[in-house]
Amino acid sequence: VPGADAVAAAQCTAHDYTDPGKPRIAWNDEQARTELVDALVTDALRLLGHLPDEQLGEKAANAVGILALVAGQDIEPAEDSDGRDGRWRITRGTAPGRMVSTVDPEARHVHKTRSHQQDGFKAHLAIEPETGLYTAVALRPGAGPEHHEAAVGLELLADEDTPLDAFGDTAYSSGDVRQALHEAGHRLFIKPAPLRPAVRGGFTLDDFAIDTTAALVTCPAGHTVALSDPGGQHHQRKASFGNLCTGCHLREQCTKAKAGRILTIRPHHDIQTAAR
């Protein structure tokens, strides 16, 4: 970027930016890391604010845009800041769709746990199992609902004009995918996602008698309540047992909620139940 080196030398003091190594701090010192983050963000904002006001070429404009994005995507005002004093800290949590590489700006987090981290893209493959031939492929960013296996999986089979036996793991087991594949005439051999009980070792959704047509739900103790109409962004239905849980001999296996057990029923409940 024309003039950026001179601006950095005059305005940026958090680090010797001619040194390609990491800033020299005690990295095991949380306070030192906090102060460094604040100083680096301040430097970036100073640099952006003092760049010469001139028309930039594509490469320079991209560099400025990346700096602005990286400096702001995981940052929030410091804990005791009023939001206007220019003090910063790393956001508690992760910004959705955050840029993870300045070298490959389109790469995203694919998966992240304490034991496993992976960034980049996902390859989605449709394979004919008897011959091992790839029948369709797609390369997508690692994050975002539109790039999830369930969404891309339907695209991989969109050009198939005859019914198939579709095999897949739980990533392809959403209700939308199951309904779409059923309607297309395919037979499904897709592993259903496991149910998680509200109480460890307790009752799951399948322990309740759920009649979506009659809009009634009966719990393992024999109490029956009405199922609400679909509502909200995801058109979910609710069954609330409320005071019926008070004094119930099965409560310890069912819920810890003071207001009693509430079931959430998703639009494709019957399809998912049949799959399990």
CSV table of C-alpha atoms in Angstrom, one decimal:
chain,number,residue,atom,x,y,z
A,1,VAL,CA,0.0,0.0,0.0
A,2,PRO,CA,1.6,3.3,-1.1
A,3,GLY,CA,2.8,5.3,2.0
A,4,ALA,CA,1.8,2.6,4.5
A,5,ASP,CA,5.4,2.0,5.7
A,6,ALA,CA,5.9,5.6,6.6
A,7,VAL,CA,2.6,5.8,8.4
A,8,ALA,CA,3.3,2.6,10.3
A,9,ALA,CA,6.7,3.9,11.4
A,10,ALA,CA,5.2,7.1,12.7
A,11,GLN,CA,1.9,5.9,14.2
A,12,CYS,CA,2.3,2.2,15.2
A,13,THR,CA,4.2,1.4,18.4
A,14,ALA,CA,2.9,-1.9,19.7
A,15,HIS,CA,5.5,-4.0,17.8
A,16,ASP,CA,8.6,-3.6,15.6
A,17,TYR,CA,6.7,-4.4,12.3
A,18,THR,CA,10.0,-4.8,10.5
A,19,ASP,CA,10.6,-7.9,12.6
A,20,PRO,CA,8.7,-10.9,11.1
A,21,GLY,CA,8.6,-12.7,14.4
A,22,LYS,CA,6.0,-12.6,17.1
A,23,PRO,CA,5.9,-9.7,19.5
A,24,ARG,CA,8.2,-10.3,22.5
A,25,ILE,CA,6.0,-10.6,25.5
A,26,ALA,CA,5.4,-13.3,28.2
A,27,TRP,CA,2.8,-15.3,26.4
A,28,ASN,CA,1.8,-17.1,29.5
A,29,ASP,CA,0.9,-13.8,31.1
A,30,GLU,CA,-2.8,-13.0,30.5
A,31,GLN,CA,-2.4,-9.3,31.3
A,32,ALA,CA,0.5,-9.0,28.8
A,33,ARG,CA,-1.6,-10.7,26.1
A,34,THR,CA,-4.5,-8.4,26.9
A,35,GLU,CA,-2.4,-5.3,26.6
A,36,LEU,CA,-0.8,-6.6,23.4
A,37,VAL,CA,-4.2,-7.1,21.8
A,38,ASP,CA,-5.3,-3.6,22.7
A,39,ALA,CA,-2.1,-2.1,21.4
A,40,LEU,CA,-2.2,-4.1,18.1
A,41,VAL,CA,-5.8,-3.1,17.4
A,42,THR,CA,-5.1,0.5,18.2
A,43,ASP,CA,-2.1,0.4,15.8
A,44,ALA,CA,-4.3,-1.1,13.0
A,45,LEU,CA,-6.9,1.6,13.5
A,46,ARG,CA,-4.3,4.3,13.5
A,47,LEU,CA,-2.8,3.0,10.3
A,48,LEU,CA,-6.1,2.8,8.6
A,49,GLY,CA,-7.0,6.3,9.7
A,50,HIS,CA,-3.7,7.9,8.6
A,51,LEU,CA,-3.2,6.3,5.2
A,52,PRO,CA,-2.9,8.8,2.3
A,53,ASP,CA,-6.2,9.7,0.8
A,54,GLU,CA,-5.7,8.4,-2.7
A,55,GLN,CA,-7.2,5.9,-5.2
A,56,LEU,CA,-5.8,2.5,-4.5
A,57,GLY,CA,-5.3,-0.3,-7.0
A,58,GLU,CA,-7.0,-3.6,-6.5
A,59,LYS,CA,-4.1,-5.3,-4.7
A,60,ALA,CA,-3.6,-2.4,-2.3
A,61,ALA,CA,-7.4,-2.0,-1.7
A,62,ASN,CA,-7.6,-5.7,-0.8
A,63,ALA,CA,-4.8,-5.4,1.7
A,64,VAL,CA,-6.5,-2.4,3.4
A,65,GLY,CA,-9.8,-4.3,3.5
A,66,ILE,CA,-8.2,-7.4,5.0
A,67,LEU,CA,-6.5,-5.3,7.7
A,68,ALA,CA,-9.7,-3.6,8.6
A,69,LEU,CA,-11.6,-6.9,8.7
A,70,VAL,CA,-9.0,-8.8,10.8
A,71,ALA,CA,-8.6,-5.8,13.2
A,72,GLY,CA,-12.3,-5.8,13.9
A,73,GLN,CA,-13.8,-9.2,13.5
A,74,ASP,CA,-13.0,-10.7,16.9
A,75,ILE,CA,-12.7,-7.5,18.9
A,76,GLU,CA,-15.0,-5.7,21.4
A,77,PRO,CA,-14.5,-2.8,23.8
A,78,ALA,CA,-12.5,-3.7,26.9
A,79,GLU,CA,-14.5,-4.9,30.0
A,80,ASP,CA,-14.5,-1.5,31.8
A,81,SER,CA,-14.6,0.6,28.6
A,82,ASP,CA,-17.4,2.9,27.7
A,83,GLY,CA,-17.0,1.9,24.0
A,84,ARG,CA,-15.5,5.2,23.1
A,85,ASP,CA,-12.1,5.3,24.8
A,86,GLY,CA,-10.3,3.1,22.2
A,87,ARG,CA,-9.6,0.2,24.5
A,88,TRP,CA,-10.1,-3.3,23.2
A,89,ARG,CA,-10.1,-7.0,24.0
A,90,ILE,CA,-10.7,-10.3,22.2
A,91,THR,CA,-14.4,-11.1,21.9
A,92,ARG,CA,-15.7,-13.8,24.2
A,93,GLY,CA,-16.7,-16.3,21.6
A,94,THR,CA,-16.0,-16.6,17.9
A,95,ALA,CA,-17.4,-14.4,15.2
A,96,PRO,CA,-19.4,-16.4,12.6
A,97,GLY,CA,-17.7,-16.7,9.3
A,98,ARG,CA,-14.5,-15.1,10.6
A,99,MET,CA,-11.5,-14.9,8.3
A,100,VAL,CA,-8.8,-17.3,9.6
A,101,SER,CA,-6.0,-16.6,7.1
A,102,THR,CA,-4.8,-13.4,5.4
A,103,VAL,CA,-3.1,-15.6,2.8
A,104,ASP,CA,-6.3,-17.4,1.9
A,105,PRO,CA,-9.1,-15.0,2.8
A,106,GLU,CA,-11.9,-17.3,1.7
A,107,ALA,CA,-10.8,-20.1,4.2
A,108,ARG,CA,-13.0,-20.6,7.2
A,109,HIS,CA,-13.1,-22.8,10.4
A,110,VAL,CA,-14.2,-26.3,9.4
A,111,HIS,CA,-14.2,-27.7,12.9
A,112,LYS,CA,-12.8,-26.6,16.2
A,113,THR,CA,-12.7,-28.3,19.6
A,114,ARG,CA,-10.1,-28.3,22.3
A,115,SER,CA,-8.5,-31.4,20.9
A,116,HIS,CA,-9.0,-30.8,17.2
A,117,GLN,CA,-8.7,-27.7,15.0
A,118,GLN,CA,-9.1,-27.5,11.2
A,119,ASP,CA,-9.4,-24.6,8.9
A,120,GLY,CA,-10.0,-24.3,5.2
A,121,PHE,CA,-12.6,-25.9,2.9
A,122,LYS,CA,-14.7,-29.1,2.8
A,123,ALA,CA,-14.8,-31.5,-0.1
A,124,HIS,CA,-18.2,-33.1,-0.6
A,125,LEU,CA,-18.3,-36.4,-2.5
A,126,ALA,CA,-21.0,-38.6,-3.9
A,127,ILE,CA,-19.6,-42.1,-4.6
A,128,GLU,CA,-21.2,-45.2,-6.2
A,129,PRO,CA,-20.3,-47.8,-3.5
A,130,GLU,CA,-20.0,-50.9,-5.8
A,131,THR,CA,-17.6,-49.4,-8.3
A,132,GLY,CA,-16.0,-46.7,-6.1
A,133,LEU,CA,-16.6,-44.1,-8.8
A,134,TYR,CA,-17.2,-40.5,-7.9
A,135,THR,CA,-20.5,-39.3,-9.4
A,136,ALA,CA,-20.4,-35.7,-8.1
A,137,VAL,CA,-18.1,-33.5,-6.2
A,138,ALA,CA,-18.2,-30.0,-4.6
A,139,LEU,CA,-15.7,-27.9,-2.8
A,140,ARG,CA,-17.2,-25.4,-0.3
A,141,PRO,CA,-16.1,-23.1,2.5
A,142,GLY,CA,-15.9,-24.9,5.9
A,143,ALA,CA,-18.5,-22.7,7.6
A,144,GLY,CA,-22.1,-21.5,7.1
A,145,PRO,CA,-25.4,-23.3,6.9
A,146,GLU,CA,-25.5,-23.1,3.1
A,147,HIS,CA,-22.3,-25.2,3.0
A,148,HIS,CA,-23.4,-27.8,5.5
A,149,GLU,CA,-23.3,-31.5,4.5
A,150,ALA,CA,-27.1,-31.7,4.5
A,151,ALA,CA,-27.4,-28.7,2.1
A,152,VAL,CA,-24.6,-29.8,-0.3
A,153,GLY,CA,-25.7,-33.4,-0.2
A,154,LEU,CA,-29.0,-32.6,-1.9
A,155,GLU,CA,-27.1,-30.7,-4.6
A,156,LEU,CA,-24.9,-33.7,-5.3
A,157,LEU,CA,-27.9,-35.9,-6.0
A,158,ALA,CA,-29.9,-33.2,-7.8
A,159,ASP,CA,-29.1,-34.6,-11.3
A,160,GLU,CA,-30.0,-38.2,-10.5
A,161,ASP,CA,-33.1,-39.1,-12.6
A,162,THR,CA,-33.7,-42.6,-11.1
A,163,PRO,CA,-34.3,-43.7,-7.5
A,164,LEU,CA,-31.2,-44.6,-5.6
A,165,ASP,CA,-30.1,-46.2,-2.3
A,166,ALA,CA,-28.6,-43.3,-0.4
A,167,PHE,CA,-26.0,-44.0,2.3
A,168,GLY,CA,-24.7,-41.3,4.6
A,169,ASP,CA,-23.7,-40.5,8.2
A,170,THR,CA,-25.6,-38.3,10.7
A,171,ALA,CA,-24.4,-35.1,9.0
A,172,TYR,CA,-26.8,-35.9,6.2
A,173,SER,CA,-29.7,-36.8,8.6
A,174,SER,CA,-31.6,-33.5,8.9
A,175,GLY,CA,-35.4,-33.6,8.5
A,176,ASP,CA,-35.2,-31.5,5.3
A,177,VAL,CA,-32.8,-33.9,3.6
A,178,ARG,CA,-34.8,-36.9,4.6
A,179,GLN,CA,-38.1,-35.4,3.3
A,180,ALA,CA,-36.5,-34.2,0.0
A,181,LEU,CA,-34.8,-37.6,-0.6
A,182,HIS,CA,-38.1,-39.4,0.2
A,183,GLU,CA,-40.0,-37.2,-2.2
A,184,ALA,CA,-37.4,-37.9,-4.9
A,185,GLY,CA,-38.0,-41.6,-4.6
A,186,HIS,CA,-34.7,-42.5,-3.0
A,187,ARG,CA,-34.3,-45.2,-0.3
A,188,LEU,CA,-32.5,-43.9,2.7
A,189,PHE,CA,-29.8,-45.7,4.6
A,190,ILE,CA,-28.7,-42.6,6.6
A,191,LYS,CA,-27.7,-42.9,10.3
A,192,PRO,CA,-30.1,-40.9,12.4
A,193,ALA,CA,-28.6,-38.4,14.9
A,194,PRO,CA,-28.7,-39.7,18.5
A,195,LEU,CA,-31.1,-38.1,20.9
A,196,ARG,CA,-29.8,-36.4,24.0
A,197,PRO,CA,-31.8,-36.7,27.3
A,198,ALA,CA,-32.5,-33.6,29.3
A,199,VAL,CA,-31.1,-35.4,32.3
A,200,ARG,CA,-28.1,-37.7,32.0
A,201,GLY,CA,-29.4,-41.3,31.6
A,202,GLY,CA,-33.0,-40.1,31.6
A,203,PHE,CA,-35.8,-40.0,29.1
A,204,THR,CA,-35.4,-38.9,25.5
A,205,LEU,CA,-38.0,-37.7,23.0
A,206,ASP,CA,-38.7,-41.3,22.0
A,207,ASP,CA,-39.9,-42.1,25.5
A,208,PHE,CA,-42.9,-39.8,25.0
A,209,ALA,CA,-45.9,-40.8,22.9
A,210,ILE,CA,-46.1,-37.9,20.4
A,211,ASP,CA,-49.1,-37.7,18.1
A,212,THR,CA,-48.4,-34.7,15.8
A,213,THR,CA,-51.8,-35.2,14.0
A,214,ALA,CA,-53.9,-35.1,17.1
A,215,ALA,CA,-51.5,-32.6,18.7
A,216,LEU,CA,-51.2,-34.6,21.9
A,217,VAL,CA,-48.1,-35.7,23.9
A,218,THR,CA,-48.1,-38.3,26.7
A,219,CYS,CA,-45.1,-38.5,29.0
A,220,PRO,CA,-43.7,-41.8,30.5
A,221,ALA,CA,-45.7,-41.1,33.7
A,222,GLY,CA,-48.9,-41.1,31.7
A,223,HIS,CA,-49.7,-37.4,31.7
A,224,THR,CA,-51.1,-36.0,28.4
A,225,VAL,CA,-50.8,-32.3,27.3
A,226,ALA,CA,-51.6,-30.5,24.1
A,227,LEU,CA,-49.0,-29.8,21.4
A,228,SER,CA,-48.9,-26.1,20.4
A,229,ASP,CA,-49.3,-24.8,16.8
A,230,PRO,CA,-46.1,-24.3,14.9
A,231,GLY,CA,-44.4,-21.0,15.7
A,232,GLY,CA,-41.2,-19.0,15.5
A,233,GLN,CA,-38.6,-18.9,12.8
A,234,HIS,CA,-38.2,-22.7,12.7
A,235,HIS,CA,-41.9,-23.6,12.9
A,236,GLN,CA,-41.4,-25.6,16.1
A,237,ARG,CA,-44.2,-26.9,18.3
A,238,LYS,CA,-44.1,-27.1,22.1
A,239,ALA,CA,-45.5,-29.5,24.7
A,240,SER,CA,-45.3,-28.1,28.2
A,241,PHE,CA,-46.0,-30.3,31.2
A,242,GLY,CA,-45.6,-27.5,33.8
A,243,ASN,CA,-47.3,-28.4,37.2
A,244,LEU,CA,-47.8,-32.0,36.1
A,245,CYS,CA,-44.1,-32.5,36.9
A,246,THR,CA,-44.5,-31.4,40.5
A,247,GLY,CA,-44.3,-34.5,42.7
A,248,CYS,CA,-44.0,-36.8,39.7
A,249,HIS,CA,-42.2,-40.0,40.7
A,250,LEU,CA,-40.3,-39.9,37.4
A,251,ARG,CA,-39.2,-36.3,37.5
A,252,GLU,CA,-35.6,-37.1,38.4
A,253,GLN,CA,-35.3,-39.1,35.2
A,254,CYS,CA,-37.1,-36.4,33.1
A,255,THR,CA,-36.1,-32.8,34.0
A,256,LYS,CA,-34.3,-30.5,36.3
A,257,ALA,CA,-36.3,-27.4,35.1
A,258,LYS,CA,-38.3,-25.7,37.9
A,259,ALA,CA,-41.1,-25.0,35.4
A,260,GLY,CA,-41.3,-28.7,34.4
A,261,ARG,CA,-40.5,-30.6,31.2
A,262,ILE,CA,-41.0,-28.8,27.9
A,263,LEU,CA,-40.6,-30.7,24.7
A,264,THR,CA,-39.7,-29.0,21.4
A,265,ILE,CA,-41.0,-30.8,18.3
A,266,ARG,CA,-39.5,-29.9,15.0
A,267,PRO,CA,-41.4,-29.9,11.6
A,268,HIS,CA,-40.0,-33.3,10.4
A,269,HIS,CA,-40.5,-35.1,13.8
A,270,ASP,CA,-42.4,-38.0,12.3
A,271,ILE,CA,-39.8,-38.6,9.6
A,272,GLN,CA,-36.9,-38.5,12.1
A,273,THR,CA,-38.8,-40.8,14.6
A,274,ALA,CA,-39.4,-43.4,11.8
A,275,ALA,CA,-35.7,-43.3,10.9
A,276,ARG,CA,-34.6,-44.0,14.5
